[in-house]
Amino acid sequence: MNRFLHIVFIALFTALGSGLMAQKVLKKQALALFQRDNYQEAAKALDVYEQLKEDGEALYMRAVCAYHLNQAQQCIDLMQLAYKMGSDKKDIYLYVARSYQALGNYTEAAVYFKNQLKNYGDKRGAEVEAIITEIKRCEYGPKLIHLPQLAYVDNLGSAANSVYDEINPIQSPNYQNKYYFSSNREQSYGGPRGKNGESDHLSNHYYYDLYAVELAGGNYTPIQAFGPVQNTTQNEIIQDFNSDGSVMYYLRYAGNSIKAVTDTFKEGDTEVISVGTLQSPFDPSLGDVDLKVFNDSTLLFASNRLGGYGGYDIFVCKKKQGQWQSPVNLGPGVNSAYNEKCPYLTKGGNVLFFSSDY
């Protein structure tokens, strides 16, 4: 072989080998990010992975990323490609079904939910029951479109919302245009965390902190984070305020240890008078969630504690002569074998709103 050609061949082989190695490293990095639920960064890595369209595993990961990034149609397209490239993941049909459901195409969603059901064979359990429930929802969903519209939904925009989760919005009892919420955005006090709560710089998972946002002059102000007294290296999930806004109730936890917290403070000021544990029958360790404080003597919450009708039920708890009474299940007129959550009692106390997946 000509010496010049030999040198060129070696250079090309070295470059090719280096490129292949770089692509393997890139996929490995994407996998590490994906396993940490860091879908945004994993998607970026997979988008520059040159073998993406020929790699069933990579296509599947990219499709899951699309689903979690609210890119439903892209998830469907990528899952179909992943299937063609031989991906054997058992939940491909499930992701496609959920994506069609998100797009409002309930007919196609039902088809794929049924295909997912076939994958379970004779298996029984919570997973199968969940799929059956989704199929029922797909049958009922189109009927909802023709019902009278009872409310309008307005997104608070980028001032309050982000690519992360914003949950449990609570209107201020004192300022009509002010809202409090919890978010697991990246400026969280706890920093990036792994699935077991450990610090992990590759993770895109953060603990929840408490924030406020206010409408002023027709626009929402930048969000205001609570200070280190309320926001810690644990999760803080806002629940409610008392009637005059002087006490805030929230949950604080890391791992499985959850406690209900009260924060007595002056709204609109940084002064914190006291932070302590809520002394009431509301007990997160028993499965209690979604605390709603109707007044100083009446609490409502959802719980999957023993003795209910199935799933989460709604309970009411009253204080009499300075003592909290045992929680009372609101009964079969409200609760069912499904999940009833997020109770909200109107100011007059005559109308109860709640959510149910019945």
mmCIF file of N, CA and C in Angstrom, residues 169-255:
data_model
loop_
_atom_site.group_PDB
_atom_site.id
_atom_site.type_symbol
_atom_site.label_atom_id
_atom_site.label_comp_id
_atom_site.label_asym_id
_atom_site.label_seq_id
_atom_site.Cartn_x
_atom_site.Cartn_y
_atom_site.Cartn_z
ATOM 1 N N PRO A 169 -51.872 25.729 44.258
ATOM 2 C CA PRO A 169 -52.036 27.185 44.350
ATOM 3 C C PRO A 169 -53.109 27.563 45.369
ATOM 4 N N ILE A 170 -52.786 28.502 46.239
ATOM 5 C CA ILE A 170 -53.699 28.962 47.277
ATOM 6 C C ILE A 170 -53.809 30.482 47.175
ATOM 7 N N GLN A 171 -55.029 30.982 47.040
ATOM 8 C CA GLN A 171 -55.222 32.428 46.996
ATOM 9 C C GLN A 171 -55.054 33.025 48.393
ATOM 10 N N SER A 172 -54.411 34.169 48.465
ATOM 11 C CA SER A 172 -54.231 34.845 49.745
ATOM 12 C C SER A 172 -55.586 35.216 50.337
ATOM 13 N N PRO A 173 -55.780 35.000 51.633
ATOM 14 C CA PRO A 173 -57.037 35.410 52.267
ATOM 15 C C PRO A 173 -57.189 36.925 52.343
ATOM 16 N N ASN A 174 -56.076 37.649 52.211
ATOM 17 C CA ASN A 174 -56.099 39.101 52.401
ATOM 18 C C ASN A 174 -55.898 39.907 51.130
ATOM 19 N N TYR A 175 -55.211 39.333 50.152
ATOM 20 C CA TYR A 175 -54.912 40.053 48.915
ATOM 21 C C TYR A 175 -55.432 39.239 47.731
ATOM 22 N N GLN A 176 -56.467 39.745 47.073
ATOM 23 C CA GLN A 176 -57.162 38.985 46.035
ATOM 24 C C GLN A 176 -56.246 38.593 44.890
ATOM 25 N N ASN A 177 -55.247 39.407 44.598
ATOM 26 C CA ASN A 177 -54.389 39.160 43.435
ATOM 27 C C ASN A 177 -53.075 38.466 43.800
ATOM 28 N N LYS A 178 -53.004 37.885 44.984
ATOM 29 C CA LYS A 178 -51.782 37.217 45.413
ATOM 30 C C LYS A 178 -52.042 35.722 45.578
ATOM 31 N N TYR A 179 -51.110 34.920 45.091
ATOM 32 C CA TYR A 179 -51.239 33.465 45.166
ATOM 33 C C TYR A 179 -49.957 32.852 45.736
ATOM 34 N N TYR A 180 -50.153 31.817 46.518
ATOM 35 C CA TYR A 180 -49.041 31.047 47.058
ATOM 36 C C TYR A 180 -49.063 29.661 46.420
ATOM 37 N N PHE A 181 -47.891 29.069 46.261
ATOM 38 C CA PHE A 181 -47.815 27.732 45.664
ATOM 39 C C PHE A 181 -46.484 27.095 46.036
ATOM 40 N N SER A 182 -46.349 25.819 45.694
ATOM 41 C CA SER A 182 -45.080 25.101 45.864
ATOM 42 C C SER A 182 -44.536 24.731 44.494
ATOM 43 N N SER A 183 -43.214 24.702 44.375
ATOM 44 C CA SER A 183 -42.588 24.349 43.100
ATOM 45 C C SER A 183 -41.271 23.640 43.366
ATOM 46 N N ASN A 184 -40.939 22.688 42.495
ATOM 47 C CA ASN A 184 -39.673 21.954 42.603
ATOM 48 C C ASN A 184 -38.678 22.436 41.560
ATOM 49 N N ARG A 185 -38.651 23.742 41.346
ATOM 50 C CA ARG A 185 -37.736 24.320 40.356
ATOM 51 C C ARG A 185 -36.292 24.294 40.856
ATOM 52 N N GLU A 186 -35.360 24.605 39.960
ATOM 53 C CA GLU A 186 -33.944 24.344 40.227
ATOM 54 C C GLU A 186 -33.325 25.238 41.297
ATOM 55 N N GLN A 187 -33.966 26.373 41.658
ATOM 56 C CA GLN A 187 -33.388 27.188 42.732
ATOM 57 C C GLN A 187 -33.780 26.702 44.116
ATOM 58 N N SER A 188 -34.311 25.490 44.197
ATOM 59 C CA SER A 188 -34.692 24.894 45.474
ATOM 60 C C SER A 188 -33.512 24.893 46.447
ATOM 61 N N TYR A 189 -33.827 25.123 47.727
ATOM 62 C CA TYR A 189 -32.792 25.143 48.755
ATOM 63 C C TYR A 189 -32.046 23.823 48.837
ATOM 64 N N GLY A 190 -32.730 22.728 48.551
ATOM 65 C CA GLY A 190 -32.100 21.425 48.699
ATOM 66 C C GLY A 190 -31.152 21.055 47.585
ATOM 67 N N GLY A 191 -31.186 21.795 46.453
ATOM 68 C CA GLY A 191 -30.337 21.450 45.328
ATOM 69 C C GLY A 191 -30.810 20.189 44.632
ATOM 70 N N PRO A 192 -30.121 19.750 43.569
ATOM 71 C CA PRO A 192 -30.542 18.551 42.834
ATOM 72 C C PRO A 192 -30.432 17.296 43.692
ATOM 73 N N ARG A 193 -31.453 16.441 43.584
ATOM 74 C CA ARG A 193 -31.528 15.256 44.437
ATOM 75 C C ARG A 193 -31.741 14.001 43.610
ATOM 76 N N GLY A 194 -31.188 12.904 44.073
ATOM 77 C CA GLY A 194 -31.429 11.605 43.466
ATOM 78 C C GLY A 194 -32.760 11.046 43.915
ATOM 79 N N LYS A 195 -33.110 9.866 43.407
ATOM 80 C CA LYS A 195 -34.412 9.273 43.715
ATOM 81 C C LYS A 195 -34.557 8.905 45.180
ATOM 82 N N ASN A 196 -33.448 8.714 45.874
ATOM 83 C CA ASN A 196 -33.499 8.372 47.299
ATOM 84 C C ASN A 196 -33.219 9.588 48.186
ATOM 85 N N GLY A 197 -33.217 10.778 47.566
ATOM 86 C CA GLY A 197 -33.037 11.997 48.339
ATOM 87 C C GLY A 197 -31.602 12.455 48.494
ATOM 88 N N GLU A 198 -30.652 11.704 47.943
ATOM 89 C CA GLU A 198 -29.249 12.082 48.053
ATOM 90 C C GLU A 198 -28.913 13.203 47.061
ATOM 91 N N SER A 199 -27.897 14.005 47.367
ATOM 92 C CA SER A 199 -27.450 15.039 46.428
ATOM 93 C C SER A 199 -26.913 14.368 45.163
ATOM 94 N N ASP A 200 -27.307 14.895 44.012
ATOM 95 C CA ASP A 200 -26.914 14.292 42.736
ATOM 96 C C ASP A 200 -26.879 15.384 41.678
ATOM 97 N N HIS A 201 -25.691 15.795 41.265
ATOM 98 C CA HIS A 201 -25.565 16.922 40.342
ATOM 99 C C HIS A 201 -26.082 16.603 38.934
ATOM 100 N N LEU A 202 -26.248 15.309 38.600
ATOM 101 C CA LEU A 202 -26.789 14.946 37.288
ATOM 102 C C LEU A 202 -28.314 14.936 37.266
ATOM 103 N N SER A 203 -28.920 14.996 38.435
ATOM 104 C CA SER A 203 -30.381 14.922 38.520
ATOM 105 C C SER A 203 -31.011 16.252 38.161
ATOM 106 N N ASN A 204 -32.220 16.176 37.631
ATOM 107 C CA ASN A 204 -33.017 17.383 37.402
ATOM 108 C C ASN A 204 -34.224 17.369 38.349
ATOM 109 N N HIS A 205 -34.074 16.642 39.442
ATOM 110 C CA HIS A 205 -35.140 16.521 40.431
ATOM 111 C C HIS A 205 -34.775 17.361 41.645
ATOM 112 N N TYR A 206 -35.688 18.235 42.041
ATOM 113 C CA TYR A 206 -35.459 19.112 43.184
ATOM 114 C C TYR A 206 -36.618 18.967 44.168
ATOM 115 N N TYR A 207 -36.350 19.293 45.420
ATOM 116 C CA TYR A 207 -37.416 19.297 46.409
ATOM 117 C C TYR A 207 -38.280 20.542 46.240
ATOM 118 N N TYR A 208 -39.494 20.466 46.782
ATOM 119 C CA TYR A 208 -40.437 21.576 46.673
ATOM 120 C C TYR A 208 -40.138 22.654 47.711
ATOM 121 N N ASP A 209 -40.244 23.914 47.281
ATOM 122 C CA ASP A 209 -40.165 25.070 48.159
ATOM 123 C C ASP A 209 -41.438 25.889 48.030
ATOM 124 N N LEU A 210 -41.598 26.867 48.912
ATOM 125 C CA LEU A 210 -42.781 27.728 48.946
ATOM 126 C C LEU A 210 -42.504 29.048 48.240
ATOM 127 N N TYR A 211 -43.483 29.496 47.435
ATOM 128 C CA TYR A 211 -43.337 30.726 46.664
ATOM 129 C C TYR A 211 -44.644 31.522 46.695
ATOM 130 N N ALA A 212 -44.531 32.796 46.316
ATOM 131 C CA ALA A 212 -45.704 33.657 46.166
ATOM 132 C C ALA A 212 -45.555 34.457 44.881
ATOM 133 N N VAL A 213 -46.689 34.801 44.256
ATOM 134 C CA VAL A 213 -46.691 35.650 43.062
ATOM 135 C C VAL A 213 -47.891 36.575 43.164
ATOM 136 N N GLU A 214 -47.753 37.791 42.648
ATOM 137 C CA GLU A 214 -48.795 38.792 42.824
ATOM 138 C C GLU A 214 -49.058 39.522 41.512
ATOM 139 N N LEU A 215 -50.328 39.819 41.253
ATOM 140 C CA LEU A 215 -50.720 40.577 40.069
ATOM 141 C C LEU A 215 -50.680 42.060 40.406
ATOM 142 N N ALA A 216 -49.884 42.809 39.662
ATOM 143 C CA ALA A 216 -49.763 44.247 39.896
ATOM 144 C C ALA A 216 -49.699 44.967 38.557
ATOM 145 N N GLY A 217 -50.612 45.909 38.344
ATOM 146 C CA GLY A 217 -50.618 46.654 37.092
ATOM 147 C C GLY A 217 -50.922 45.811 35.880
ATOM 148 N N GLY A 218 -51.706 44.751 36.074
ATOM 149 C CA GLY A 218 -52.080 43.887 34.956
ATOM 150 C C GLY A 218 -51.086 42.796 34.652
ATOM 151 N N ASN A 219 -49.954 42.767 35.341
ATOM 152 C CA ASN A 219 -48.933 41.736 35.115
ATOM 153 C C ASN A 219 -48.541 41.097 36.437
ATOM 154 N N TYR A 220 -48.162 39.838 36.363
ATOM 155 C CA TYR A 220 -47.712 39.160 37.563
ATOM 156 C C TYR A 220 -46.261 39.508 37.845
ATOM 157 N N THR A 221 -45.973 39.786 39.110
ATOM 158 C CA THR A 221 -44.613 40.115 39.517
ATOM 159 C C THR A 221 -43.746 38.866 39.479
ATOM 160 N N PRO A 222 -42.418 39.017 39.458
ATOM 161 C CA PRO A 222 -41.563 37.838 39.602
ATOM 162 C C PRO A 222 -41.878 37.108 40.903
ATOM 163 N N ILE A 223 -41.717 35.809 40.897
ATOM 164 C CA ILE A 223 -42.065 35.032 42.077
ATOM 165 C C ILE A 223 -41.176 35.419 43.255
ATOM 166 N N GLN A 224 -41.748 35.279 44.446
ATOM 167 C CA GLN A 224 -41.024 35.562 45.679
ATOM 168 C C GLN A 224 -40.873 34.250 46.448
ATOM 169 N N ALA A 225 -39.646 33.849 46.673
ATOM 170 C CA ALA A 225 -39.396 32.625 47.433
ATOM 171 C C ALA A 225 -39.405 32.941 48.920
ATOM 172 N N PHE A 226 -39.958 32.030 49.710
ATOM 173 C CA PHE A 226 -39.871 32.173 51.153
ATOM 174 C C PHE A 226 -38.419 32.003 51.584
ATOM 175 N N GLY A 227 -38.116 32.461 52.784
ATOM 176 C CA GLY A 227 -36.759 32.382 53.295
ATOM 177 C C GLY A 227 -36.403 31.027 53.868
ATOM 178 N N PRO A 228 -35.204 30.914 54.453
ATOM 179 C CA PRO A 228 -34.701 29.616 54.929
ATOM 180 C C PRO A 228 -35.427 29.069 56.151
ATOM 181 N N VAL A 229 -36.264 29.876 56.808
ATOM 182 C CA VAL A 229 -37.041 29.343 57.922
ATOM 183 C C VAL A 229 -38.113 28.395 57.398
ATOM 184 N N GLN A 230 -38.806 28.824 56.321
ATOM 185 C CA GLN A 230 -39.848 27.972 55.731
ATOM 186 C C GLN A 230 -39.262 27.013 54.709
ATOM 187 N N ASN A 231 -38.432 27.496 53.807
ATOM 188 C CA ASN A 231 -37.845 26.648 52.775
ATOM 189 C C ASN A 231 -36.533 26.056 53.282
ATOM 190 N N THR A 232 -36.522 24.736 53.387
ATOM 191 C CA THR A 232 -35.347 24.041 53.911
ATOM 192 C C THR A 232 -34.836 23.061 52.857
ATOM 193 N N THR A 233 -33.949 22.191 53.266
ATOM 194 C CA THR A 233 -33.441 21.161 52.350
ATOM 195 C C THR A 233 -34.408 19.993 52.221
ATOM 196 N N GLN A 234 -35.615 20.133 52.776
ATOM 197 C CA GLN A 234 -36.665 19.132 52.616
ATOM 198 C C GLN A 234 -37.739 19.675 51.664
ATOM 199 N N ASN A 235 -38.765 18.862 51.407
ATOM 200 C CA ASN A 235 -39.921 19.306 50.633
ATOM 201 C C ASN A 235 -40.837 20.148 51.511
ATOM 202 N N GLU A 236 -41.322 21.256 50.964
ATOM 203 C CA GLU A 236 -42.361 22.046 51.623
ATOM 204 C C GLU A 236 -43.536 22.185 50.657
ATOM 205 N N ILE A 237 -44.687 21.629 51.030
ATOM 206 C CA ILE A 237 -45.875 21.636 50.176
ATOM 207 C C ILE A 237 -46.976 22.426 50.881
ATOM 208 N N ILE A 238 -47.348 23.569 50.329
ATOM 209 C CA ILE A 238 -48.369 24.404 50.958
ATOM 210 C C ILE A 238 -49.718 23.702 50.935
ATOM 211 N N GLN A 239 -50.490 23.889 52.013
ATOM 212 C CA GLN A 239 -51.812 23.286 52.133
ATOM 213 C C GLN A 239 -52.914 24.348 52.177
ATOM 214 N N ASP A 240 -52.789 25.312 53.085
ATOM 215 C CA ASP A 240 -53.865 26.300 53.223
ATOM 216 C C ASP A 240 -53.452 27.384 54.212
ATOM 217 N N PHE A 241 -54.347 28.393 54.387
ATOM 218 C CA PHE A 241 -54.222 29.431 55.409
ATOM 219 C C PHE A 241 -55.430 29.371 56.331
ATOM 220 N N ASN A 242 -55.267 29.946 57.496
ATOM 221 C CA ASN A 242 -56.461 30.155 58.308
ATOM 222 C C ASN A 242 -57.243 31.341 57.749
ATOM 223 N N SER A 243 -58.385 31.653 58.341
ATOM 224 C CA SER A 243 -59.305 32.618 57.723
ATOM 225 C C SER A 243 -58.733 34.019 57.592
ATOM 226 N N ASP A 244 -57.882 34.464 58.511
ATOM 227 C CA ASP A 244 -57.349 35.830 58.415
ATOM 228 C C ASP A 244 -55.943 35.879 57.825
ATOM 229 N N GLY A 245 -55.436 34.751 57.371
ATOM 230 C CA GLY A 245 -54.137 34.736 56.701
ATOM 231 C C GLY A 245 -52.945 34.838 57.625
ATOM 232 N N SER A 246 -53.164 34.714 58.915
ATOM 233 C CA SER A 246 -52.052 34.860 59.854
ATOM 234 C C SER A 246 -51.295 33.555 60.088
ATOM 235 N N VAL A 247 -51.897 32.438 59.688
ATOM 236 C CA VAL A 247 -51.247 31.138 59.859
ATOM 237 C C VAL A 247 -51.262 30.392 58.529
ATOM 238 N N MET A 248 -50.116 29.907 58.138
ATOM 239 C CA MET A 248 -49.992 29.088 56.931
ATOM 240 C C MET A 248 -49.741 27.644 57.356
ATOM 241 N N TYR A 249 -50.400 26.730 56.667
ATOM 242 C CA TYR A 249 -50.234 25.299 56.932
ATOM 243 C C TYR A 249 -49.532 24.660 55.735
ATOM 244 N N TYR A 250 -48.518 23.854 56.010
ATOM 245 C CA TYR A 250 -47.837 23.160 54.918
ATOM 246 C C TYR A 250 -47.232 21.859 55.429
ATOM 247 N N LEU A 251 -46.878 20.999 54.494
ATOM 248 C CA LEU A 251 -46.235 19.737 54.822
ATOM 249 C C LEU A 251 -44.733 19.869 54.613
ATOM 250 N N ARG A 252 -43.980 19.224 55.457
ATOM 251 C CA ARG A 252 -42.522 19.215 55.316
ATOM 252 C C ARG A 252 -42.058 17.765 55.422
ATOM 253 N N TYR A 253 -41.258 17.334 54.455
ATOM 254 C CA TYR A 253 -40.804 15.941 54.498
ATOM 255 C C TYR A 253 -39.595 15.721 53.615
ATOM 256 N N ALA A 254 -38.881 14.689 53.947
ATOM 257 C CA ALA A 254 -37.814 14.132 53.112
ATOM 258 C C ALA A 254 -37.930 12.628 53.275
ATOM 259 N N GLY A 255 -38.055 11.907 52.176
ATOM 260 C CA GLY A 255 -38.295 10.478 52.275
ATOM 261 C C GLY A 255 -39.717 10.220 52.731
#
